[in-house]
Short mmCIF file of the N, C-alpha and C atoms (twelve columns), coordinates in Angstrom:
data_MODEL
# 
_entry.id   MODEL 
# 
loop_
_atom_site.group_PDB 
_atom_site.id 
_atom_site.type_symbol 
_atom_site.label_atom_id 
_atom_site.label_alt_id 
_atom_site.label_comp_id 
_atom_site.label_asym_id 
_atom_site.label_seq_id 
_atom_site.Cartn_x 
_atom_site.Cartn_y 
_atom_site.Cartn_z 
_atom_site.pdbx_PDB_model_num 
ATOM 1   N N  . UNK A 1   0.806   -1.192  0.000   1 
ATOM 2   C CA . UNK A 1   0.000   0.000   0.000   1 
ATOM 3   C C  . UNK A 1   0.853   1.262   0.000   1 
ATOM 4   N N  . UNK A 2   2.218   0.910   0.431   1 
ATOM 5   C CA . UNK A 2   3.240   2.568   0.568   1 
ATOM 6   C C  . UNK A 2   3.457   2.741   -0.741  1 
ATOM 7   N N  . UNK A 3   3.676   1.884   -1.482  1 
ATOM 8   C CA . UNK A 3   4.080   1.967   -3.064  1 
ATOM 9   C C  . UNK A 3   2.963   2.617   -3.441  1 
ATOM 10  N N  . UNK A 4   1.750   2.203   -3.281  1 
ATOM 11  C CA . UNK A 4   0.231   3.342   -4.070  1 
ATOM 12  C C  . UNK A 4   0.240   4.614   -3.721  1 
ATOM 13  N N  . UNK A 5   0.117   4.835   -2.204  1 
ATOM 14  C CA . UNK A 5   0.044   5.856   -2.060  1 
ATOM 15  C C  . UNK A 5   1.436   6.817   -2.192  1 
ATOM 16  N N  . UNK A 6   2.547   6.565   -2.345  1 
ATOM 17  C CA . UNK A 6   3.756   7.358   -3.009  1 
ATOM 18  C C  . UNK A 6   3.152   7.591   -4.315  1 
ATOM 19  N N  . UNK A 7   3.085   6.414   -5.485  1 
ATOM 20  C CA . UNK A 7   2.715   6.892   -6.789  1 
ATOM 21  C C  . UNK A 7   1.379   8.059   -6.745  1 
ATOM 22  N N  . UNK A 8   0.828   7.669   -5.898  1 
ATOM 23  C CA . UNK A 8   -0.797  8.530   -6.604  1 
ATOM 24  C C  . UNK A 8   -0.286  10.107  -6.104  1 
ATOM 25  N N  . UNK A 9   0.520   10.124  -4.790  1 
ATOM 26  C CA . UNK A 9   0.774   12.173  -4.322  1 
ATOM 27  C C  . UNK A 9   1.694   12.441  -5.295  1 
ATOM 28  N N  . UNK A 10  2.228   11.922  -6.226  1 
ATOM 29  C CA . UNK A 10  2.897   12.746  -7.368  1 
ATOM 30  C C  . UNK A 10  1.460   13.410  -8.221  1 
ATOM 31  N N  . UNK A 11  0.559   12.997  -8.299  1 
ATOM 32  C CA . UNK A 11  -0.559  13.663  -8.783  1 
ATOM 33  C C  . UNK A 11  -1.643  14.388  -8.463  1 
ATOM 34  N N  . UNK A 12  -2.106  15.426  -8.483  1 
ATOM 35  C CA . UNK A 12  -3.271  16.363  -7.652  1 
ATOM 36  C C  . UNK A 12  -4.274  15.392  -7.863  1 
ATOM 37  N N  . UNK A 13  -4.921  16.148  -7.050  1 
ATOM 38  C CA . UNK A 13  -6.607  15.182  -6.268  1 
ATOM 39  C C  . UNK A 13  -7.222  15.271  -7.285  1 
ATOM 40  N N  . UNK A 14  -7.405  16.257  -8.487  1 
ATOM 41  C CA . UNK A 14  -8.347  16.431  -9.265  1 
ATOM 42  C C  . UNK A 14  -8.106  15.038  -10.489 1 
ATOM 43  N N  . UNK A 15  -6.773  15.013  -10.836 1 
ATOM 44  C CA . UNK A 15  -6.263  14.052  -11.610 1 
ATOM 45  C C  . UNK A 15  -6.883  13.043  -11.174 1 
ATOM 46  N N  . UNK A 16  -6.672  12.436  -9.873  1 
ATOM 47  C CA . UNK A 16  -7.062  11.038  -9.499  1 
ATOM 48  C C  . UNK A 16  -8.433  11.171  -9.247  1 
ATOM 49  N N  . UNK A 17  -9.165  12.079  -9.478  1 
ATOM 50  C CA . UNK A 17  -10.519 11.872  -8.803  1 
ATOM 51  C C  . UNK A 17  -10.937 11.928  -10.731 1 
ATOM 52  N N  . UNK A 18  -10.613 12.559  -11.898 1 
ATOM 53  C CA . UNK A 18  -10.971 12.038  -13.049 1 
ATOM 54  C C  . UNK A 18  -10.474 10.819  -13.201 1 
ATOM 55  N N  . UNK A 19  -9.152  10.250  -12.780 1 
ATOM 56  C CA . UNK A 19  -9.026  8.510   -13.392 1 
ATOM 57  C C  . UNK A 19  -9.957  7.967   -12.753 1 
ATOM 58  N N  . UNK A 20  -10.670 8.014   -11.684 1 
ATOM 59  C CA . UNK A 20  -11.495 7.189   -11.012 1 
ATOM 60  C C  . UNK A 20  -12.881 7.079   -11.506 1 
ATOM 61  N N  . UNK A 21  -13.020 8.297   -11.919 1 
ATOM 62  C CA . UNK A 21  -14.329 8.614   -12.672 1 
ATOM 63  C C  . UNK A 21  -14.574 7.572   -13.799 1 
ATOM 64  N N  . UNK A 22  -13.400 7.890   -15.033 1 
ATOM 65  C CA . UNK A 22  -13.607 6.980   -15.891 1 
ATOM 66  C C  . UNK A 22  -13.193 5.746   -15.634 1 
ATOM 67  N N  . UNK A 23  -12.336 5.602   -14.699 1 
ATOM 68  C CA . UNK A 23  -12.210 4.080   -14.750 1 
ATOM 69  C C  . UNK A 23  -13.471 3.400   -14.161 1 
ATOM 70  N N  . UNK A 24  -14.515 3.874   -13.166 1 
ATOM 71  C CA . UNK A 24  -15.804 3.790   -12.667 1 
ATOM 72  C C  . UNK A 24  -16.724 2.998   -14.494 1 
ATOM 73  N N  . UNK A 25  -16.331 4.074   -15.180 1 
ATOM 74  C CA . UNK A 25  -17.108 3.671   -16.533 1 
ATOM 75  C C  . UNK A 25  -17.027 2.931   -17.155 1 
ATOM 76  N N  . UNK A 26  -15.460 3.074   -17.717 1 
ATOM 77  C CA . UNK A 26  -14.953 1.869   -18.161 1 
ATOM 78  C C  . UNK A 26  -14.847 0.522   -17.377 1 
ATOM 79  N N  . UNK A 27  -15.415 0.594   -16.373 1 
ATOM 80  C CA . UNK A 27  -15.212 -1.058  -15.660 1 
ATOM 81  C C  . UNK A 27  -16.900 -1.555  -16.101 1 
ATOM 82  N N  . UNK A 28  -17.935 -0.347  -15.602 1 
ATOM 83  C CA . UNK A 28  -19.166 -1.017  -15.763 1 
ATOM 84  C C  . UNK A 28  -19.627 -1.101  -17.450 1 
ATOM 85  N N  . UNK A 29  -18.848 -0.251  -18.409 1 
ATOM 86  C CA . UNK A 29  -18.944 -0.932  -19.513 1 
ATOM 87  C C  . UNK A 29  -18.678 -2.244  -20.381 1 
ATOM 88  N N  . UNK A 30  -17.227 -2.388  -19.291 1 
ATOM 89  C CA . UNK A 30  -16.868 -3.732  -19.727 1 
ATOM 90  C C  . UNK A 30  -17.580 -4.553  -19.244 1 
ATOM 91  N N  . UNK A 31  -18.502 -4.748  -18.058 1 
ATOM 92  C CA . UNK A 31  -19.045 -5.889  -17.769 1 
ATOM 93  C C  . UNK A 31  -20.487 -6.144  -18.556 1 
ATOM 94  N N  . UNK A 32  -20.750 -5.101  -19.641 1 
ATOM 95  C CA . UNK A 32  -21.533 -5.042  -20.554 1 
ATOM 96  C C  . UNK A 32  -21.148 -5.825  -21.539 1 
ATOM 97  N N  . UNK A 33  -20.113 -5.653  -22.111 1 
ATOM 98  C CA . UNK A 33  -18.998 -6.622  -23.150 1 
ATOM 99  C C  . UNK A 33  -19.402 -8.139  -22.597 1 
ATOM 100 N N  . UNK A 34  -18.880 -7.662  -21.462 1 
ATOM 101 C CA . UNK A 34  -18.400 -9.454  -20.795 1 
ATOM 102 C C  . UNK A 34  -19.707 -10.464 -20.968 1 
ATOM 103 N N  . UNK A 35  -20.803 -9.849  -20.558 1 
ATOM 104 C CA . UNK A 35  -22.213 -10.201 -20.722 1 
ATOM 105 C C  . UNK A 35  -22.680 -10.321 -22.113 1 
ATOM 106 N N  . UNK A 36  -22.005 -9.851  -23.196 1 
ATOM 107 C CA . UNK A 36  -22.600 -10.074 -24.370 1 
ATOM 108 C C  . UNK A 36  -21.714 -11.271 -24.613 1 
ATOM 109 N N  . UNK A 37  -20.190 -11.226 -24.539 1 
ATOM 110 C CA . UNK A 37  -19.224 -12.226 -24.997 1 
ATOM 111 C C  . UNK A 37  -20.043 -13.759 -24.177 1 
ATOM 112 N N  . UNK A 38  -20.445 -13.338 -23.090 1 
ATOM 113 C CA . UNK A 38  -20.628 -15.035 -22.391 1 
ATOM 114 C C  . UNK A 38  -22.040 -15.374 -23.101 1 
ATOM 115 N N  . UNK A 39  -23.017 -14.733 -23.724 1 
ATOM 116 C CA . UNK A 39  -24.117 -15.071 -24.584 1 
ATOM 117 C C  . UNK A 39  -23.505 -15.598 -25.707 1 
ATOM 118 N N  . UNK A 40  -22.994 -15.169 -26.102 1 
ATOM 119 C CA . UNK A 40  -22.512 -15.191 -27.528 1 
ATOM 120 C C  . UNK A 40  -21.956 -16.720 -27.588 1 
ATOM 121 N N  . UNK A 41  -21.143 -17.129 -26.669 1 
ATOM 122 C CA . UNK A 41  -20.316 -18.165 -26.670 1 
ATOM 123 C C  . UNK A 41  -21.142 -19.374 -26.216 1 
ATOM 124 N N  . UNK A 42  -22.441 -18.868 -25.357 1 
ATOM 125 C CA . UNK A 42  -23.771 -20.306 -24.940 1 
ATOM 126 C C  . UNK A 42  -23.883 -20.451 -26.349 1 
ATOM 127 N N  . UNK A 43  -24.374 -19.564 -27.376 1 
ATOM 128 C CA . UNK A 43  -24.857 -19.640 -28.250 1 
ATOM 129 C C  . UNK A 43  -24.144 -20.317 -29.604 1 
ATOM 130 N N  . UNK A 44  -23.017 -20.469 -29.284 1 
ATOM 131 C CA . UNK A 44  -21.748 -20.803 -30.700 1 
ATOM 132 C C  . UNK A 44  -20.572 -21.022 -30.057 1 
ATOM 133 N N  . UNK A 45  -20.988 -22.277 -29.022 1 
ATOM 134 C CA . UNK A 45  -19.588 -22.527 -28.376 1 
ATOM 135 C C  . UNK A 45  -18.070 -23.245 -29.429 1 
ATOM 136 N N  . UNK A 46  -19.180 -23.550 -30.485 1 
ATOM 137 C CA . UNK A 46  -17.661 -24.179 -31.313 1 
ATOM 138 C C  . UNK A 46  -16.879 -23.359 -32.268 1 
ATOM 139 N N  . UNK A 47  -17.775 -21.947 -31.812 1 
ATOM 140 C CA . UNK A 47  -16.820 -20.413 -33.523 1 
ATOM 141 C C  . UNK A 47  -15.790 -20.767 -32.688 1 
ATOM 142 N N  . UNK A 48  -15.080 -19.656 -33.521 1 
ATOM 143 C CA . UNK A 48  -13.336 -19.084 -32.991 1 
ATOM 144 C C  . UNK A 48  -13.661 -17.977 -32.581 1 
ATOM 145 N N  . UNK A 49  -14.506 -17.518 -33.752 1 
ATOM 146 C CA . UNK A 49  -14.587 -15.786 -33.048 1 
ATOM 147 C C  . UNK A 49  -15.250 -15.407 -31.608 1 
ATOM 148 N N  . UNK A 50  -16.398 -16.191 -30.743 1 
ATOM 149 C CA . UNK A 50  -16.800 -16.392 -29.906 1 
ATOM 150 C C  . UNK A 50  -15.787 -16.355 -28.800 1 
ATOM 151 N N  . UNK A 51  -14.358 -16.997 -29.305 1 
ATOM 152 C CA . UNK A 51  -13.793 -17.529 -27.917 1 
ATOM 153 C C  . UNK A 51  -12.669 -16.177 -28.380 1 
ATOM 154 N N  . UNK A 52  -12.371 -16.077 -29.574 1 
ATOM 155 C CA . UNK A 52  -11.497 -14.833 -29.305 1 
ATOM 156 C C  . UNK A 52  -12.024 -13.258 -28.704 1 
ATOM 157 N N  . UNK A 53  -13.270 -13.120 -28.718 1 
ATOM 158 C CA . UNK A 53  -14.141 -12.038 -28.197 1 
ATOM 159 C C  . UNK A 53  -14.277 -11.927 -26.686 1 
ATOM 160 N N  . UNK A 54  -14.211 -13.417 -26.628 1 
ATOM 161 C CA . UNK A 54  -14.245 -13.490 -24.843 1 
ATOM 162 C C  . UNK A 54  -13.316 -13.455 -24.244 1 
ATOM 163 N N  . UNK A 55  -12.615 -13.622 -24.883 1 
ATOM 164 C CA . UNK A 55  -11.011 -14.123 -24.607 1 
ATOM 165 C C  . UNK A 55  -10.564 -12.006 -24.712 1 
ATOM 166 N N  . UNK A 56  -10.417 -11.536 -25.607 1 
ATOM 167 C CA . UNK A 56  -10.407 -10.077 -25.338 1 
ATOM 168 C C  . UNK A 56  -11.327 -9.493  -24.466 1 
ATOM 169 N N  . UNK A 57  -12.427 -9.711  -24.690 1 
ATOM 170 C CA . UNK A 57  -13.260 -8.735  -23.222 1 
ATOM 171 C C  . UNK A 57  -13.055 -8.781  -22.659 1 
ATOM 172 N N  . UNK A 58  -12.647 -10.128 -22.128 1 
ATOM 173 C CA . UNK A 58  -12.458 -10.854 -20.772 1 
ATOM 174 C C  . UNK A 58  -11.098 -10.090 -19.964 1 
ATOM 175 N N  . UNK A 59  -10.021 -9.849  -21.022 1 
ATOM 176 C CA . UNK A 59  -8.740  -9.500  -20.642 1 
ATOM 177 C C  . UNK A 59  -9.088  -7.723  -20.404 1 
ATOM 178 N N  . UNK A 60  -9.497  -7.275  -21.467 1 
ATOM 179 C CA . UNK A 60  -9.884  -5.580  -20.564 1 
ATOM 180 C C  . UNK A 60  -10.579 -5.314  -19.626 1 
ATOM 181 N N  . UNK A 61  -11.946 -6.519  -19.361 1 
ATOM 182 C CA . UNK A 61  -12.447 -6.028  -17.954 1 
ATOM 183 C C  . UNK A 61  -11.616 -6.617  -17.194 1 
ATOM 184 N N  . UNK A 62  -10.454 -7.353  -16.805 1 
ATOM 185 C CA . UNK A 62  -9.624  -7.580  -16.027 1 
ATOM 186 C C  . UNK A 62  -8.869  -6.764  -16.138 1 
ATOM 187 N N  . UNK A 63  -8.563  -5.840  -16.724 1 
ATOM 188 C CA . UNK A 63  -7.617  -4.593  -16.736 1 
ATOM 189 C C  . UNK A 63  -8.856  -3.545  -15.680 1 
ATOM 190 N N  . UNK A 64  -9.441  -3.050  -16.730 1 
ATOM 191 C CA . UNK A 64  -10.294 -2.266  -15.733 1 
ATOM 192 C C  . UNK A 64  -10.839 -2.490  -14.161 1 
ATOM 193 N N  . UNK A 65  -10.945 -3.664  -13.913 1 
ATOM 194 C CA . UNK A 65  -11.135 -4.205  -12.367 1 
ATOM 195 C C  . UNK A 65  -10.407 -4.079  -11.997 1 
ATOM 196 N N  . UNK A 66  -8.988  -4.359  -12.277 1 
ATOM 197 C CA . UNK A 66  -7.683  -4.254  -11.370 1 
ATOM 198 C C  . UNK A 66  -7.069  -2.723  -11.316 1 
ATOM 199 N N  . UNK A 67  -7.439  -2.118  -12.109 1 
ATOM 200 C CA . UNK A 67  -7.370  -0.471  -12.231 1 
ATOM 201 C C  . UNK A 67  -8.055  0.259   -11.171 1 
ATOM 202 N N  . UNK A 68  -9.427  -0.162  -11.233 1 
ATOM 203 C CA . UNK A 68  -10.422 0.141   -10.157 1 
ATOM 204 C C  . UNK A 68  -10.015 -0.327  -8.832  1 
ATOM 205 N N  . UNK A 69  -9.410  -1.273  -8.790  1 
ATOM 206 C CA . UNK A 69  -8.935  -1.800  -6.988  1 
ATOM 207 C C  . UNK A 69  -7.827  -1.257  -6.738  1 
ATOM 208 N N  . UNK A 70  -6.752  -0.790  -7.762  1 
ATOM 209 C CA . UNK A 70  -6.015  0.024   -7.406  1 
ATOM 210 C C  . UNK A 70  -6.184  1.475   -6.954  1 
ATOM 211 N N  . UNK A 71  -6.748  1.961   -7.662  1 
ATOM 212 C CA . UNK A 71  -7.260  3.533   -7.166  1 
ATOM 213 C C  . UNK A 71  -8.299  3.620   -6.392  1 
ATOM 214 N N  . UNK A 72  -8.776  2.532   -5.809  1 
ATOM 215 C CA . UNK A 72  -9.607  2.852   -4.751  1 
ATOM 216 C C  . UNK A 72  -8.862  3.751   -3.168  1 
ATOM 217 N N  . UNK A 73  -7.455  3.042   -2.782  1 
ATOM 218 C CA . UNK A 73  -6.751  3.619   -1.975  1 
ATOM 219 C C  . UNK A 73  -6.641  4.846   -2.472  1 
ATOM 220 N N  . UNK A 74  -6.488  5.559   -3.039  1 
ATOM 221 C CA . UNK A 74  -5.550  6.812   -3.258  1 
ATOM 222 C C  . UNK A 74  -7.840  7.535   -3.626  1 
ATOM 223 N N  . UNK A 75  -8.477  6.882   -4.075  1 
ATOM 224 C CA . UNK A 75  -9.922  7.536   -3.801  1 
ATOM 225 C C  . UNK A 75  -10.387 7.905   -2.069  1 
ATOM 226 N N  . UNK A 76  -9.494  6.713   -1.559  1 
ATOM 227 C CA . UNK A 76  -10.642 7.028   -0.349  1 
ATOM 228 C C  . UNK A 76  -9.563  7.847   0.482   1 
ATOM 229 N N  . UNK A 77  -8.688  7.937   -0.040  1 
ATOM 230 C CA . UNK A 77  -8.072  9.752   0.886   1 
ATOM 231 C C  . UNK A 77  -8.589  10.620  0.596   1 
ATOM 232 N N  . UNK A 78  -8.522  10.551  -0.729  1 
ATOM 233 C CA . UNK A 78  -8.966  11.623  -1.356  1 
ATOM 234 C C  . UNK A 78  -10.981 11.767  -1.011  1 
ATOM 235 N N  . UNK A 79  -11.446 11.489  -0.847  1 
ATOM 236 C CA . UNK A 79  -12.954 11.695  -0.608  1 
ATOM 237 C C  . UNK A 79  -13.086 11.451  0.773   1 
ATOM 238 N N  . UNK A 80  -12.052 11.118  2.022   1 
ATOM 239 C CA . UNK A 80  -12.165 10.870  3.228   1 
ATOM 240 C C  . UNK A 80  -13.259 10.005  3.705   1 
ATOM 241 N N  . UNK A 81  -12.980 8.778   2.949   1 
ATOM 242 C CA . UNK A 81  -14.414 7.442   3.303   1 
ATOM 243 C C  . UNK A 81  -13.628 6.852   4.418   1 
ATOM 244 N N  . UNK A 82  -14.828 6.720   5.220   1 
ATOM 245 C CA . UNK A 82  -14.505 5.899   6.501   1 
ATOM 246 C C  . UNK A 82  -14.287 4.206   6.209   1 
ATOM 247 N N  . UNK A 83  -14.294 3.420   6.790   1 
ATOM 248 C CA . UNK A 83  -13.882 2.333   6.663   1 
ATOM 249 C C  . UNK A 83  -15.577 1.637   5.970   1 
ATOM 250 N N  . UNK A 84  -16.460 1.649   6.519   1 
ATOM 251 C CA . UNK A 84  -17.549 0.946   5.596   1 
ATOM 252 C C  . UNK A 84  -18.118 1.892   4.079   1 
ATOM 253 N N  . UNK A 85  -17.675 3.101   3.858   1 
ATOM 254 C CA . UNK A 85  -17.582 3.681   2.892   1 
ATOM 255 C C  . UNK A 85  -16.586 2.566   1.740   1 
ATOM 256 N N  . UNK A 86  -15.411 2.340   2.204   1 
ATOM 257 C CA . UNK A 86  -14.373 1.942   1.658   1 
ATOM 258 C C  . UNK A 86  -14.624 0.766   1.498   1 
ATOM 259 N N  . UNK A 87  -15.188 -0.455  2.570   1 
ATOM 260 C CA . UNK A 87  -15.344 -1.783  1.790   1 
ATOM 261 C C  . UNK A 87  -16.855 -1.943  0.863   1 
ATOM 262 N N  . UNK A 88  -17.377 -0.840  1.078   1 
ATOM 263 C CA . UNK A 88  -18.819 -0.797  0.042   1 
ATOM 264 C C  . UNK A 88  -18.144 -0.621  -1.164  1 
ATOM 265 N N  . UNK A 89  -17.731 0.246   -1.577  1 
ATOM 266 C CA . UNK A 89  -16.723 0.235   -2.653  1 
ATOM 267 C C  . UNK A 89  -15.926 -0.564  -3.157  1 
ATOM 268 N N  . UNK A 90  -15.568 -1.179  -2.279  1 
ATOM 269 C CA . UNK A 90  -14.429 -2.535  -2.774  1 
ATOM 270 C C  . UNK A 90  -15.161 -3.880  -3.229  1 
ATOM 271 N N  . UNK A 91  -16.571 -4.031  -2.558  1 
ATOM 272 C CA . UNK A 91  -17.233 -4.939  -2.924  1 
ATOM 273 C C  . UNK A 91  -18.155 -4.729  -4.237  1 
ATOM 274 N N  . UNK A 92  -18.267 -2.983  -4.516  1 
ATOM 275 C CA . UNK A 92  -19.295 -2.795  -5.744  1 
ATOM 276 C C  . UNK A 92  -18.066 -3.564  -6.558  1 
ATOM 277 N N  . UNK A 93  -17.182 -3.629  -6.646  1 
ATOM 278 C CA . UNK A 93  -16.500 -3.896  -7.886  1 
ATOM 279 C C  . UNK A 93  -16.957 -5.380  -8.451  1 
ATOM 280 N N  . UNK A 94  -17.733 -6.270  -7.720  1 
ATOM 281 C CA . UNK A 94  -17.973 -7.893  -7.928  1 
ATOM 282 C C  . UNK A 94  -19.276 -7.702  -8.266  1 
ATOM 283 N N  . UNK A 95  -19.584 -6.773  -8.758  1 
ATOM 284 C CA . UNK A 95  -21.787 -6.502  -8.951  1 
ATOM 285 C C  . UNK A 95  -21.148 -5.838  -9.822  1 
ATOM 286 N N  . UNK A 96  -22.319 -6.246  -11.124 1 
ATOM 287 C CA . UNK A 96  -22.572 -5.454  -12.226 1 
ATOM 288 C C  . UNK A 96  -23.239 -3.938  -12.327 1 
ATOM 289 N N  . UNK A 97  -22.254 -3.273  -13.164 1 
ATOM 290 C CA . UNK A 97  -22.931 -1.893  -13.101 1 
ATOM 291 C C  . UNK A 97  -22.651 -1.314  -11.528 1 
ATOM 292 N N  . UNK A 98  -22.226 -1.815  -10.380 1 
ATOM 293 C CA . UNK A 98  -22.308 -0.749  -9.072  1 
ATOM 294 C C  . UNK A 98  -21.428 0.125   -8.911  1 
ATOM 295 N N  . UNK A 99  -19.999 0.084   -9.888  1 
ATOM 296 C CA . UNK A 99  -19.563 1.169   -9.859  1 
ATOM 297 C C  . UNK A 99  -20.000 2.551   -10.276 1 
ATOM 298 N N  . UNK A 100 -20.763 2.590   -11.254 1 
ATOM 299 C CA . UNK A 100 -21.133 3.567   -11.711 1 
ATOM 300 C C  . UNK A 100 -22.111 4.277   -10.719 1 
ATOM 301 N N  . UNK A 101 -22.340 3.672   -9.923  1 
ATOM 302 C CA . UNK A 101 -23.333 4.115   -8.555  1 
ATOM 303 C C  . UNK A 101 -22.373 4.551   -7.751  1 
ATOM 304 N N  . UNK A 102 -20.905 4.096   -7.074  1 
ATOM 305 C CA . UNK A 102 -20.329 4.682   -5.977  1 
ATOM 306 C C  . UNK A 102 -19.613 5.765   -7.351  1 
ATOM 307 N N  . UNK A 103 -19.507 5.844   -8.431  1 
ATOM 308 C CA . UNK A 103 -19.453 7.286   -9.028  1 
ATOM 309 C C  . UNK A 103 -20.290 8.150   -8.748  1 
ATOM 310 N N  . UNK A 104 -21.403 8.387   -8.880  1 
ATOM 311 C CA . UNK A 104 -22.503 9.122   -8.865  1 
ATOM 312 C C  . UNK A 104 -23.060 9.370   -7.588  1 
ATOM 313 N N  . UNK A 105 -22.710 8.290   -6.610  1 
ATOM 314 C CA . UNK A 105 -23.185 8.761   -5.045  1 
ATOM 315 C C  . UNK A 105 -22.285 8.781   -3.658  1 
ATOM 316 N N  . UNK A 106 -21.371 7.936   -3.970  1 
ATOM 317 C CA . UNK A 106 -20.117 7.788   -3.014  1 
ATOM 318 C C  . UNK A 106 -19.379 8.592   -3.232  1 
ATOM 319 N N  . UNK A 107 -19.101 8.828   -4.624  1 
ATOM 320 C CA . UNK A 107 -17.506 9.465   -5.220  1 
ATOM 321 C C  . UNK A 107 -18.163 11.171  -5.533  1 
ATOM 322 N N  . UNK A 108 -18.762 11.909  -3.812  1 
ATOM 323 C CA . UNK A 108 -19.029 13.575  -4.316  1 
ATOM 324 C C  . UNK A 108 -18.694 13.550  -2.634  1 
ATOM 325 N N  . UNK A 109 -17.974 15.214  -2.989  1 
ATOM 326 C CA . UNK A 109 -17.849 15.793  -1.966  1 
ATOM 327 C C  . UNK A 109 -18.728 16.049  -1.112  1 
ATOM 328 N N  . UNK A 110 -20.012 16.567  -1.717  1 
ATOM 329 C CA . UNK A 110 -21.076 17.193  -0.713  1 
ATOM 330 C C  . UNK A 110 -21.938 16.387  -0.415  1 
ATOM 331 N N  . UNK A 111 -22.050 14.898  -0.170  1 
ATOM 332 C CA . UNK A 111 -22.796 13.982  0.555   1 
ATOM 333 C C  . UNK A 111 -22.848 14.116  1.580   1 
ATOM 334 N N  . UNK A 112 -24.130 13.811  2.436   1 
ATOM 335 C CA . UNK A 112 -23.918 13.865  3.928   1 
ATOM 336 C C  . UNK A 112 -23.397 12.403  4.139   1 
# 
């Protein structure tokens, strides 16, 4: 965790509070992908293209998830989440679409 939080104070709050934003997006988009690729593949488990589609989605929403668990530390300084703030967040990441919710309701200053 000393290694994150060294990398992220080379950057202002505003910086990391836009990567978080989009990475918020880009994670719940990919699990849009991911959901079409795993239809796709019930449906035509013997294409190629099926398994190479899944096989790529699969690898960017694993980029984007692991992006998102990384900047969660350097988010919750930055937005001063208490400890069940912080594992609500850590757990939206395993539910579809809930990031885009701790964007829009967790991730603002002026919440009570």
């Amino acid at each position: 965790m000393e290694f994150l939080e060294k990398f992220f104070t080379k950057y202002g709050q505003e910086k990391v509070i836009k990567w978080f934003k989009q990475i918020c997006l880009a994670e719940a988009i990919s699990w849009f992908f991911l959901f079409t690729a795993m239809i796709w593949i019930r449906v035509d488990p013997e294409g190629i293209l099926p398994i190479v589609y899944i096989s790529t989605i699969g690898s960017i929403h694993g980029l984007f998830f692991t992006l998102y668990l990384l900047f969660l530390p350097a988010t919750r300084k930055v937005y001063e989440w208490d400890d069940e703030d912080y594992v609500f967040a850590l757990i939206s990441a395993f539910f579809p679409f809930a990031t885009i919710w701790i964007d829009k309701k967790l991730a603002r200053f002026d919440r009570e």
